[in-house]
Amino acid sequence: MDAATVMAKYNDLVAQLNQAMLVTDHDRVPLLWQIMAHLGQPDRYFHVIHIAGTNGKGSTGAMLAQVLQAQGYQVGRFSSPAINDDREQLQINGHWISPADFIDTYQEIVPVLHNMQLTAADVSIFEWYFLIGMVWFRNQNIEWAIVEAGLGGQFDATNALGGPQLTVFTKIALDHTKILGPTIEAIARNKSKIIKPKTTVVTLADQNPAALPVLKTEALNQGVRVVTARELTMTVTAADLQGTTVDAHSDQFDWSQLRLHLVGRYQVQNLSLVLTAIAVLRQQRVTLSDTAVRAGLKAVQLPGRLTILQSAPLIVADGAHNPDGMRGLVASVQALLPKKRLIWVVGVLKDKAFPDMLTALLPAADLVIANTPANPQRALPAELLAQTATDLRAGTRPEVLVAPTIQAALTLAQQRATADSAIVVTGSFYVMRELQQAGWAVLPDD
């Protein structure tokens, strides 16, 4: 078949998958355990680093993957959400799964389901990507897999993994509270259930103080240790929209002048976690040279994280989609662009804590343009977002406007921009996808 025919077949296949989100069904992980067993436990053929947390999973996973790849390992990565194409969720050494490999792997799994008296429709689309990823990774003889939990941990499809070498927890904050629970402790408890015997847990030195005891308790229950960096100092020696240079020191590592092509204060926090994980891997006799660490970190480019879309007027895009993420974004933008008049183009989902997101954003805004993300089921109407912003603002500032689409919002933002303006597009990864589909280069095609 020619490439166009294969792509059409792939698109038809994906369209037929069960689109339901089944993470709230508590019987899903035991079912996936059974499917993985019938598939021959594909995750036992490579080393796994399992990552969970509220914010920073993608950045942390990308850094670890690039460092391992720079050392010469074959590295698979399962992450979500996708921005341009769902195949982004499955990569080996930075290359997306091909439509042909996706179809072939799907066809390899279907007979196994039939032998279990299951059909393809009994597996949700997220579960399908997870299963296809694990089998594809095995078939491609990878050595390491970086696997990010999709939502929570306890009932997430990725909890069907057997025995990760490392279990890494990024920043835990309030998000998906209707599913995971209303408190940090409840959310941390859900995420902590991915901890398994024989793993090593790595988390932030400044992990949320309500979350850390929960992680430590579950680690104790599983008989495994928790590693955090002590006496940590992360000194930013240079920072602009092209990248960040950091001196990093702790009881676990000692680095000077590490260069990241990632920007934002939150990336420095993610870097401290990655360096701690690297230190633990080295203790486990995993070969990771200083040269590979430096080269890998320098090579990381992550879409939708303070990504520059245009220089005049300056437009940057970031997928911050919860209050903690928005606070981190605002702090980063204010530090990087202290003299800019900030125009915020914002679209959010209605199941997010958008009033708290706006509370973080409004003091840093000269103009807010609300738009409705292209997700009919979950999008918050721009009019409601704008009304909430108007109710929350102090007095009559910032000005709040509404635009029907992301492109209309950007056109309006550019019309209102002056020489000292910067435009920040944010609120959801669905907004990032919409930007890409509208022709803005949030990420390159594979």
Coordinates of C-alpha atoms in Angstrom, one line a residue:
M1 CA 0.0 0.0 0.0
D2 CA 1.1 3.5 -0.7
A3 CA 1.6 6.0 2.2
A4 CA -1.7 7.8 1.6
T5 CA -3.6 4.5 1.7
V6 CA -1.8 3.4 4.9
M7 CA -2.6 6.8 6.5
A8 CA -6.2 6.5 5.6
K9 CA -6.4 3.0 7.0
Y10 CA -4.8 4.3 10.2
N11 CA -7.2 7.2 10.5
D12 CA -10.2 4.8 10.0
L13 CA -8.8 2.5 12.6
V14 CA -8.4 5.2 15.2
A15 CA -11.9 6.6 14.5
Q16 CA -13.3 3.2 15.3
L17 CA -11.6 2.9 18.7
N18 CA -13.7 3.4 21.9
Q19 CA -13.3 7.1 22.6
A20 CA -14.6 6.8 26.2
M21 CA -12.5 7.8 29.2
L22 CA -12.6 4.8 31.4
V23 CA -10.1 5.8 34.1
T24 CA -13.0 6.1 36.6
D25 CA -13.9 2.4 36.1
H26 CA -11.9 0.7 38.9
D27 CA -11.8 -2.7 37.1
R28 CA -9.7 -1.4 34.2
V29 CA -6.2 -2.0 35.6
P30 CA -6.9 -5.6 36.5
L31 CA -8.2 -6.2 33.0
L32 CA -5.2 -4.6 31.5
W33 CA -2.9 -6.7 33.7
Q34 CA -4.6 -9.8 32.2
I35 CA -4.2 -8.4 28.6
M36 CA -0.6 -7.6 29.3
A37 CA -0.1 -11.2 30.6
H38 CA -1.7 -12.7 27.5
L39 CA 0.6 -10.5 25.4
G40 CA 3.6 -12.0 27.1
Q41 CA 4.3 -9.1 29.5
P42 CA 6.0 -6.9 26.8
D43 CA 7.2 -4.4 29.4
R44 CA 9.5 -7.1 30.9
Y45 CA 11.7 -6.8 27.8
F46 CA 13.1 -3.3 28.6
H47 CA 13.7 -1.0 31.6
V48 CA 10.9 1.3 32.6
I49 CA 10.8 4.7 34.2
H50 CA 7.2 5.4 35.2
I51 CA 6.3 9.1 35.8
A52 CA 3.3 10.5 37.5
G53 CA 2.4 14.0 38.9
T54 CA 0.2 17.0 38.1
N55 CA 2.6 19.2 36.3
G56 CA 6.0 18.6 34.7
K57 CA 5.6 15.0 33.5
G58 CA 6.2 15.8 29.8
S59 CA 9.3 18.0 30.5
T60 CA 10.7 15.5 32.9
G61 CA 10.1 12.6 30.6
A62 CA 11.6 14.4 27.6
M63 CA 14.8 15.3 29.5
L64 CA 15.3 11.7 30.8
A65 CA 14.6 10.3 27.3
Q66 CA 17.1 12.6 25.6
V67 CA 19.8 11.9 28.2
L68 CA 19.4 8.1 27.7
Q69 CA 19.3 8.6 24.0
A70 CA 22.5 10.7 24.0
Q71 CA 24.2 7.8 25.8
G72 CA 23.3 5.6 22.8
Y73 CA 20.3 3.7 24.2
Q74 CA 17.2 3.0 22.2
V75 CA 14.5 4.8 24.1
G76 CA 10.7 4.5 23.8
R77 CA 8.4 7.2 25.2
F78 CA 4.7 7.1 26.0
S79 CA 3.3 10.5 26.8
S80 CA 0.1 12.5 26.5
P81 CA -1.7 14.6 25.4
A82 CA -0.7 14.9 21.7
I83 CA -0.6 18.4 20.1
N84 CA -0.5 17.7 16.4
D85 CA -1.1 14.0 15.8
D86 CA -2.0 11.3 18.3
R87 CA 1.0 9.3 17.1
E88 CA 3.2 11.8 19.0
Q89 CA 2.2 9.8 22.1
L90 CA 4.4 6.9 21.0
Q91 CA 8.0 7.6 20.1
I92 CA 11.3 5.8 19.8
N93 CA 14.3 8.1 19.9
G94 CA 12.1 11.0 19.1
H95 CA 10.4 9.4 16.0
W96 CA 6.6 8.9 16.1
I97 CA 5.2 5.4 15.5
S98 CA 4.4 5.1 11.8
P99 CA 0.9 4.4 10.7
A100 CA 2.0 1.0 9.3
D101 CA 3.6 0.0 12.6
F102 CA 0.5 1.2 14.5
I103 CA -1.8 -0.9 12.3
D104 CA 0.5 -4.0 12.4
T105 CA 0.8 -3.8 16.2
Y106 CA -3.0 -3.4 16.6
Q107 CA -3.5 -6.4 14.4
E108 CA -1.1 -8.4 16.6
I109 CA -3.1 -7.5 19.7
V110 CA -6.7 -8.1 18.4
P111 CA -6.4 -12.0 18.3
V112 CA -5.2 -12.0 21.8
L113 CA -8.3 -10.0 22.9
H114 CA -10.5 -12.4 21.0
N115 CA -8.9 -15.4 22.8
M116 CA -9.9 -13.6 26.1
Q117 CA -13.5 -13.2 24.8
L118 CA -12.9 -9.5 24.3
T119 CA -13.4 -7.2 21.4
A120 CA -11.5 -4.1 20.3
A121 CA -14.3 -2.0 21.6
D122 CA -13.8 -3.3 25.1
V123 CA -10.5 -1.3 25.2
S124 CA -10.6 2.5 25.4
I125 CA -8.5 4.6 23.0
F126 CA -6.0 5.6 25.7
E127 CA -5.6 1.9 26.8
W128 CA -5.1 1.0 23.1
Y129 CA -2.2 3.5 22.8
F130 CA -0.7 2.1 26.0
L131 CA -0.9 -1.5 24.8
I132 CA 0.2 -0.8 21.3
G133 CA 3.1 1.2 22.8
M134 CA 4.3 -1.6 25.0
V135 CA 4.1 -4.2 22.2
W136 CA 5.7 -1.9 19.7
F137 CA 8.6 -1.1 22.1
R138 CA 9.2 -4.8 22.6
N139 CA 9.1 -5.5 18.8
Q140 CA 11.6 -2.7 18.2
N141 CA 14.0 -4.0 20.8
I142 CA 14.2 -0.8 22.8
E143 CA 16.3 -0.7 26.0
W144 CA 14.4 2.0 28.0
A145 CA 10.8 3.2 28.1
I146 CA 9.7 6.5 29.6
V147 CA 6.0 6.0 30.5
E148 CA 3.9 8.9 31.7
A149 CA 0.6 8.3 33.6
G150 CA -2.3 9.8 31.8
L151 CA -4.5 10.8 34.7
G152 CA -3.9 10.1 38.4
G153 CA -2.2 6.7 38.9
Q154 CA -4.2 4.0 40.7
F155 CA -6.7 3.5 37.9
D156 CA -4.6 4.8 35.0
A157 CA -3.8 2.3 32.2
T158 CA -0.1 2.7 32.8
N159 CA -0.5 1.1 36.3
A160 CA -0.6 -2.2 34.4
L161 CA 3.2 -2.0 34.1
G162 CA 5.0 -4.7 36.0
G163 CA 8.1 -3.5 37.7
P164 CA 9.5 -0.1 36.8
Q165 CA 13.1 0.5 37.6
L166 CA 12.3 4.1 38.7
T167 CA 9.0 5.6 39.7
V168 CA 9.3 9.4 39.4
F169 CA 6.8 11.9 40.9
T170 CA 6.7 15.4 39.5
K171 CA 5.0 18.3 41.3
I172 CA 1.6 17.2 42.8
A173 CA -1.1 19.9 42.9
L174 CA -4.9 20.3 42.6
D175 CA -6.3 19.1 39.2
H176 CA -9.0 16.7 38.1
T177 CA -10.4 17.0 41.6
K178 CA -13.8 15.5 40.6
I179 CA -12.0 12.3 39.7
L180 CA -8.9 12.2 41.9
G181 CA -10.3 13.9 45.0
P182 CA -10.6 17.4 46.4
T183 CA -7.3 17.6 48.4
I184 CA -3.6 17.3 47.8
E185 CA -3.5 14.2 50.1
A186 CA -6.3 12.5 48.1
I187 CA -4.6 13.2 44.8
A188 CA -1.2 12.1 46.1
R189 CA -2.8 8.9 47.5
N190 CA -4.2 8.0 44.0
K191 CA -0.9 8.7 42.3
S192 CA 1.1 6.9 44.9
K193 CA -0.6 3.6 44.0
I194 CA 1.7 3.2 41.0
I195 CA 4.6 2.5 43.4
K196 CA 5.5 -1.2 43.2
P197 CA 7.9 -3.5 45.0
K198 CA 11.6 -3.4 43.8
T199 CA 11.3 0.1 42.2
T200 CA 13.0 3.2 43.5
V201 CA 10.9 6.3 44.1
V202 CA 12.3 9.7 43.1
T203 CA 10.6 12.9 43.8
L204 CA 11.2 16.6 44.1
A205 CA 13.1 18.1 47.0
D206 CA 10.3 20.7 47.3
Q207 CA 7.4 18.4 46.6
N208 CA 4.1 19.6 48.0
P209 CA 4.4 19.2 51.8
A210 CA 0.9 17.6 51.9
A211 CA 1.9 15.1 49.2
L212 CA 5.3 13.9 50.3
P213 CA 4.2 12.0 53.4
V214 CA 1.7 10.2 51.3
L215 CA 4.3 9.1 48.8
K216 CA 6.7 8.0 51.6
T217 CA 3.9 6.0 53.3
E218 CA 3.1 4.0 50.2
A219 CA 6.8 3.5 49.5
L220 CA 7.2 2.1 53.0
N221 CA 4.2 -0.2 52.4
Q222 CA 5.9 -1.5 49.2
G223 CA 9.3 -1.8 50.9
V224 CA 11.1 0.7 48.6
R225 CA 13.1 3.8 49.2
V226 CA 12.3 7.4 48.4
V227 CA 15.1 9.6 47.1
T228 CA 15.0 13.4 47.1
A229 CA 17.9 15.8 46.6
R230 CA 19.0 17.3 49.9
E231 CA 20.9 20.6 50.4
L232 CA 19.6 21.5 47.0
T233 CA 20.7 24.7 45.3
M234 CA 19.6 25.5 41.7
T235 CA 21.2 28.7 40.5
V236 CA 20.1 30.2 37.2
T237 CA 23.1 31.9 35.7
A238 CA 21.4 32.9 32.4
A239 CA 17.8 32.8 31.1
D240 CA 16.0 34.1 28.1
L241 CA 13.4 32.8 25.7
Q242 CA 16.1 30.7 24.0
G243 CA 17.0 28.7 27.1
T244 CA 18.3 28.4 30.6
T245 CA 21.7 27.9 32.1
V246 CA 21.9 26.4 35.6
D247 CA 24.4 25.5 38.3
A248 CA 22.9 22.6 40.2
H249 CA 24.3 21.2 43.5
S250 CA 23.0 18.8 46.1
D251 CA 23.9 15.6 48.1
Q252 CA 23.0 13.7 44.9
F253 CA 24.7 15.7 42.1
D254 CA 27.1 18.5 41.3
W255 CA 26.8 20.2 38.0
S256 CA 27.9 23.6 36.6
Q257 CA 26.7 25.4 33.6
L258 CA 24.0 23.0 32.4
R259 CA 22.3 24.3 29.3
L260 CA 18.6 23.7 28.6
H261 CA 16.7 24.8 25.5
L262 CA 13.7 25.0 27.8
V263 CA 12.6 28.1 29.5
G264 CA 10.6 29.0 32.6
R265 CA 11.2 28.7 36.3
Y266 CA 9.2 25.5 36.5
Q267 CA 11.8 23.9 34.2
V268 CA 14.5 24.4 36.8
Q269 CA 12.4 22.5 39.3
N270 CA 11.9 19.7 36.7
L271 CA 15.6 19.7 36.0
S272 CA 16.4 19.1 39.7
L273 CA 14.1 16.0 39.6
V274 CA 15.8 14.7 36.4
L275 CA 19.3 15.2 37.9
T276 CA 18.2 13.3 41.0
A277 CA 16.9 10.4 38.8
I278 CA 20.1 10.4 36.8
A279 CA 22.1 10.1 40.1
V280 CA 20.0 7.1 41.2
L281 CA 20.4 5.4 37.8
R282 CA 24.2 5.9 38.1
Q283 CA 24.0 4.3 41.6
Q284 CA 22.2 1.4 39.9
R285 CA 25.2 1.0 37.5
V286 CA 23.4 2.5 34.5
T287 CA 26.0 4.1 32.2
L288 CA 25.3 7.8 31.8
S289 CA 28.3 9.9 31.1
D290 CA 28.7 13.6 31.9
T291 CA 28.9 14.2 28.2
A292 CA 25.6 12.4 27.5
V293 CA 23.8 14.2 30.3
R294 CA 24.9 17.6 29.0
A295 CA 24.2 16.8 25.4
G296 CA 20.9 15.2 26.2
L297 CA 19.6 18.1 28.2
K298 CA 20.8 20.6 25.6
A299 CA 18.9 18.7 22.9
V300 CA 15.5 18.8 24.6
Q301 CA 12.9 20.8 22.7
L302 CA 9.4 20.5 24.0
P303 CA 6.3 21.9 22.2
G304 CA 3.8 24.0 24.0
R305 CA 6.1 25.0 26.9
L306 CA 6.8 28.7 26.4
T307 CA 7.2 28.0 22.7
I308 CA 8.0 31.1 20.5
L309 CA 5.5 31.3 17.7
Q310 CA 6.5 34.7 16.3
S311 CA 9.0 37.4 17.1
A312 CA 7.2 40.6 16.0
P313 CA 5.0 41.0 17.9
L314 CA 6.3 38.4 20.2
I315 CA 3.9 35.5 20.6
V316 CA 4.6 32.5 22.9
A317 CA 2.4 29.5 23.6
D318 CA 2.2 27.4 26.8
G319 CA -0.1 24.6 27.7
A320 CA -0.6 25.6 31.4
H321 CA -4.0 24.1 32.2
N322 CA -4.4 24.2 36.0
P323 CA -3.8 26.8 38.8
D324 CA -0.4 25.5 39.7
G325 CA 0.7 25.4 36.1
M326 CA -0.7 28.9 35.5
R327 CA 1.2 30.3 38.6
G328 CA 4.4 28.8 37.2
L329 CA 3.8 30.3 33.8
V330 CA 3.0 33.8 35.1
A331 CA 6.1 33.8 37.3
S332 CA 8.2 32.7 34.3
V333 CA 6.8 35.3 31.9
Q334 CA 7.2 38.1 34.4
A335 CA 10.8 37.1 35.0
L336 CA 11.6 36.7 31.3
L337 CA 9.6 39.7 30.0
P338 CA 9.6 42.2 32.8
K339 CA 9.0 45.3 30.7
K340 CA 6.4 43.9 28.3
R341 CA 2.8 44.8 28.1
L342 CA 1.2 41.4 28.3
I343 CA -1.8 40.3 26.2
W344 CA -3.1 36.9 27.2
V345 CA -5.1 34.7 24.8
V346 CA -6.8 32.1 27.0
G347 CA -9.1 29.1 26.4
V348 CA -9.9 26.6 29.0
L349 CA -11.9 23.4 29.7
K350 CA -15.0 23.7 31.9
D351 CA -13.8 20.9 34.2
K352 CA -10.7 22.9 35.2
A353 CA -10.4 25.3 38.2
F354 CA -10.5 28.3 35.8
P355 CA -11.4 30.9 38.4
D356 CA -8.1 30.0 40.3
M357 CA -6.2 30.1 36.9
L358 CA -7.6 33.6 36.2
T359 CA -6.7 34.7 39.7
A360 CA -3.1 33.8 39.0
L361 CA -3.1 35.4 35.5
L362 CA -5.1 38.7 35.9
P363 CA -2.5 40.7 37.9
A364 CA 0.0 40.1 35.1
A365 CA -2.3 41.0 32.3
D366 CA -2.9 44.3 30.4
L367 CA -5.5 42.6 28.1
V368 CA -7.2 39.2 28.2
I369 CA -8.8 37.7 25.1
A370 CA -11.0 34.7 25.9
N371 CA -11.7 32.1 23.3
T372 CA -13.5 28.7 23.3
P373 CA -11.2 25.6 22.7
A374 CA -12.2 23.3 20.0
N375 CA -13.6 20.6 22.3
P376 CA -17.4 20.6 22.2
Q377 CA -17.8 18.3 25.2
R378 CA -15.4 19.9 27.6
A379 CA -14.8 23.5 26.4
L380 CA -15.7 26.4 28.6
P381 CA -17.5 29.0 26.5
A382 CA -15.4 32.1 25.9
E383 CA -18.2 34.3 27.2
L384 CA -18.3 32.6 30.6
L385 CA -14.5 32.8 30.9
A386 CA -14.6 36.5 30.0
Q387 CA -17.4 37.1 32.5
T388 CA -15.5 35.3 35.3
A389 CA -12.4 37.4 34.5
T390 CA -14.4 40.6 34.6
D391 CA -15.8 39.6 38.0
L392 CA -12.4 38.7 39.4
R393 CA -10.4 41.6 38.1
A394 CA -9.5 44.6 40.3
G395 CA -11.5 47.6 39.0
T396 CA -11.6 47.9 35.2
R397 CA -8.2 46.4 34.5
P398 CA -7.2 44.4 32.6
E399 CA -9.5 44.8 29.7
V400 CA -11.4 41.6 28.8
L401 CA -12.5 40.7 25.3
V402 CA -14.0 37.7 23.5
A403 CA -13.0 36.1 20.2
P404 CA -14.8 33.1 18.6
T405 CA -11.7 31.1 17.6
I406 CA -8.1 30.9 18.4
Q407 CA -7.1 32.5 15.1
A408 CA -9.6 35.3 15.6
A409 CA -8.2 35.9 19.1
L410 CA -4.6 36.0 17.7
T411 CA -5.6 38.4 15.0
L412 CA -7.3 40.7 17.6
A413 CA -4.2 40.4 19.9
Q414 CA -1.9 41.4 17.1
Q415 CA -4.1 44.4 16.2
R416 CA -4.0 45.5 19.8
A417 CA -0.3 44.9 20.3
T418 CA 2.2 47.8 20.5
A419 CA 6.0 47.8 20.2
D420 CA 6.3 46.8 23.9
S421 CA 3.7 44.1 23.8
A422 CA 4.0 40.3 24.2
I423 CA 1.2 37.9 23.5
V424 CA 0.9 34.7 25.6
V425 CA -1.4 31.9 24.4
T426 CA -2.4 29.5 27.1
G427 CA -5.1 27.6 29.1
S428 CA -5.1 24.1 27.6
F429 CA -3.2 21.7 25.4
Y430 CA -6.3 21.7 23.2
V431 CA -5.5 25.3 22.5
M432 CA -2.0 24.2 21.6
R433 CA -3.4 21.7 19.1
E434 CA -5.7 24.3 17.7
L435 CA -2.8 26.6 17.2
Q436 CA -0.9 23.9 15.3
Q437 CA -3.9 23.1 13.1
A438 CA -4.3 26.8 12.4
G439 CA -0.8 26.9 10.9
W440 CA 1.2 28.1 13.9
A441 CA 4.4 26.0 14.4
V442 CA 3.9 24.7 17.9
L443 CA 5.9 21.7 16.9
P444 CA 7.4 20.2 13.7
D445 CA 5.9 17.2 12.0
D446 CA 7.8 13.9 12.6

